[in-house]
Amino acid sequence: MTNFRIIPAATALALLLSTGAVSAEVVLNRGNDTDPATLDHHKTSTVAEGNVMRDLYDGLVIQDENAEVVAGAAESWEISDDGLTYTFHLREDGKWSNGDPVTAQDFLFTFRRIMTPETAAGYASMLYPINNAEAIAGGEMEPDQLGVEAVDDHTLVITLHTPTPYFLELLTHQTGLPMHQASVEEHGDAFTRPGNLVTNGAFMLESFTPNDRIVMRKNPHYYDADEVQIDVLNYIPFEDRANCMRRFEAGEVHICSDVAAEQMDYVNANLADQFRLSPYLGTYYLPVKGAADSPLKDPKVRQALSMLIDREFIAEQVWRDTMLPAYSLIPPGIANYVEDVPQLDYADTDILDREDAARALFEEAGVDPASLTIELGFNSSENNRNTMTALADQFSALGIRTTMNEMEGTGYFNYLREDGPFDIVRAGWIGDYNDPQNFLMLYETGVSFNYPRWSNEEFDQLMRDAASETDLDARAQILAQAEQIYLDEVPAIPIMYYSSRALVADSVQGWEDNLMDTHKTRYLSLPE
């Protein structure tokens, strides 16, 4: 069932008024893909949640308007010659939204908390380069043995177990954001509630009304508050992208984070000057699982299904040329990788020839494709629904039957991380940092984002080898070998590379297109 919200007239009127007609405050209304499932950033994982967290918190380092790493809560840092020790110097004027100073102890508390098994942080693996992190997350060591030390209130030292060339960029992710230790300890799981949540970013939480909006207000204690041009920030969830566009055209929303592909003809004709299309470091793919005795457990069956997918048609017709066909997990343009990138070996094969090859693979596997009924699961959006409809049609070329399972966006990825049963589902991964490891680590054994629960010891060993390799060229070759194993078994079928698609009102200044599609509101303004 489509998650289509009808906005009450009073709410719409309030949004119109909030733009400044009756108030001197500068109010920005941002459309977001969906509501966050939580405001505990140790338990977040989605882009929509990252957007919110980016405005509430500053990590040691942050991304600027061009997605480059710049100083955040730390004003400077040094890296040891061996690449293992990072010494961060926190700002003397850094403050939490309640006026408390931001200290190195807050970061120490935070890094230990995310590694504590009881926290159940699905993204803890992001910080495994820190010494002893993985052992602590696995319950083999105590949190106080983590390679993080608060030397004094303004000096934090992080020790890695192996050089990690992307570590600073990794710290810009929400897993690197701090927590206000006193309020977390006082309120427990309720620390995220409005009135309890203490943040150190440009904005602080005022209210959170699910399916309506998150209201943030400028943090007067923020070290750079004089440069923040937005007084009130409203994040409004729009799983129905067309609804966001209607509100955008009505002047009720300044930014839509995404655009329904089926609306692109209209957008090009009527909103072209406010539409922002840009390359985006991400891949849209299909995790394949099935029950224990399902034919989907056979790599030949998964490969045959992959061959049946006409990626060019989906990219051009369903997504209206706002996506690119994908034949690999790792997207183009990524740093620290090989020039001759691995890809599925039928990338340049005609779709009709691929159907014949798929039929032969099914025969080798001893599976009659006409005997298969596959459930296609996806989180609510027009784009995902239309993609799955196209897949169902393409699978039917060999008589495969399909059913659809559309799920609410808020709990969808939690369901996948928690090992919920499925046949084939839609998923996507946006790079948290510009390195191929961030995509390949998804399929290491035991990682919560390994939705199919695929396990391959040779793949895992190559990932371990890459983690200990300090020569970047040699490391790239090892990662390419790992990706080839993945492509040979396709536990998740890559079908498209992302582009970012946003509507940004002419009145919004400071929006810069970038590969990571990160846009902190502190860099935006609404000049009169």
JSON list of C-alpha atoms in Angstrom, two decimals, residues 304-305 307-308 352 354-363 367-372 392-401:
[
{"chain": "A", "resi": 304, "resn": "ALA", "atom": "CA", "xyz": [20.77, -16.18, -14.64]},
{"chain": "A", "resi": 305, "resn": "LEU", "atom": "CA", "xyz": [18.37, -13.70, -13.02]},
{"chain": "A", "resi": 307, "resn": "MET", "atom": "CA", "xyz": [21.34, -11.75, -17.08]},
{"chain": "A", "resi": 308, "resn": "LEU", "atom": "CA", "xyz": [17.60, -11.25, -17.58]},
{"chain": "A", "resi": 352, "resn": "LEU", "atom": "CA", "xyz": [18.29, -11.46, -26.25]},
{"chain": "A", "resi": 354, "resn": "ARG", "atom": "CA", "xyz": [21.62, -12.93, -22.39]},
{"chain": "A", "resi": 355, "resn": "GLU", "atom": "CA", "xyz": [18.18, -14.55, -22.20]},
{"chain": "A", "resi": 356, "resn": "ASP", "atom": "CA", "xyz": [19.60, -17.59, -24.02]},
{"chain": "A", "resi": 357, "resn": "ALA", "atom": "CA", "xyz": [22.58, -17.67, -21.66]},
{"chain": "A", "resi": 358, "resn": "ALA", "atom": "CA", "xyz": [20.25, -17.40, -18.65]},
{"chain": "A", "resi": 359, "resn": "ARG", "atom": "CA", "xyz": [18.15, -20.29, -19.94]},
{"chain": "A", "resi": 360, "resn": "ALA", "atom": "CA", "xyz": [21.32, -22.41, -20.21]},
{"chain": "A", "resi": 361, "resn": "LEU", "atom": "CA", "xyz": [22.37, -21.53, -16.66]},
{"chain": "A", "resi": 362, "resn": "PHE", "atom": "CA", "xyz": [18.96, -22.51, -15.30]},
{"chain": "A", "resi": 363, "resn": "GLU", "atom": "CA", "xyz": [19.33, -25.84, -17.08]},
{"chain": "A", "resi": 367, "resn": "VAL", "atom": "CA", "xyz": [15.90, -25.45, -12.25]},
{"chain": "A", "resi": 368, "resn": "ASP", "atom": "CA", "xyz": [12.89, -24.83, -14.48]},
{"chain": "A", "resi": 369, "resn": "PRO", "atom": "CA", "xyz": [12.49, -21.01, -14.41]},
{"chain": "A", "resi": 370, "resn": "ALA", "atom": "CA", "xyz": [8.74, -21.43, -15.01]},
{"chain": "A", "resi": 371, "resn": "SER", "atom": "CA", "xyz": [8.55, -23.20, -11.65]},
{"chain": "A", "resi": 372, "resn": "LEU", "atom": "CA", "xyz": [9.82, -20.15, -9.77]},
{"chain": "A", "resi": 392, "resn": "ALA", "atom": "CA", "xyz": [8.84, -8.54, -12.97]},
{"chain": "A", "resi": 393, "resn": "ASP", "atom": "CA", "xyz": [8.20, -8.06, -16.66]},
{"chain": "A", "resi": 394, "resn": "GLN", "atom": "CA", "xyz": [11.78, -8.94, -17.59]},
{"chain": "A", "resi": 395, "resn": "PHE", "atom": "CA", "xyz": [11.81, -12.08, -15.43]},
{"chain": "A", "resi": 396, "resn": "SER", "atom": "CA", "xyz": [8.59, -13.19, -17.10]},
{"chain": "A", "resi": 397, "resn": "ALA", "atom": "CA", "xyz": [10.52, -13.64, -20.36]},
{"chain": "A", "resi": 398, "resn": "LEU", "atom": "CA", "xyz": [11.45, -17.11, -19.06]},
{"chain": "A", "resi": 399, "resn": "GLY", "atom": "CA", "xyz": [8.12, -17.73, -17.34]},
{"chain": "A", "resi": 400, "resn": "ILE", "atom": "CA", "xyz": [9.22, -16.65, -13.84]},
{"chain": "A", "resi": 401, "resn": "ARG", "atom": "CA", "xyz": [6.29, -15.48, -11.74]}
]
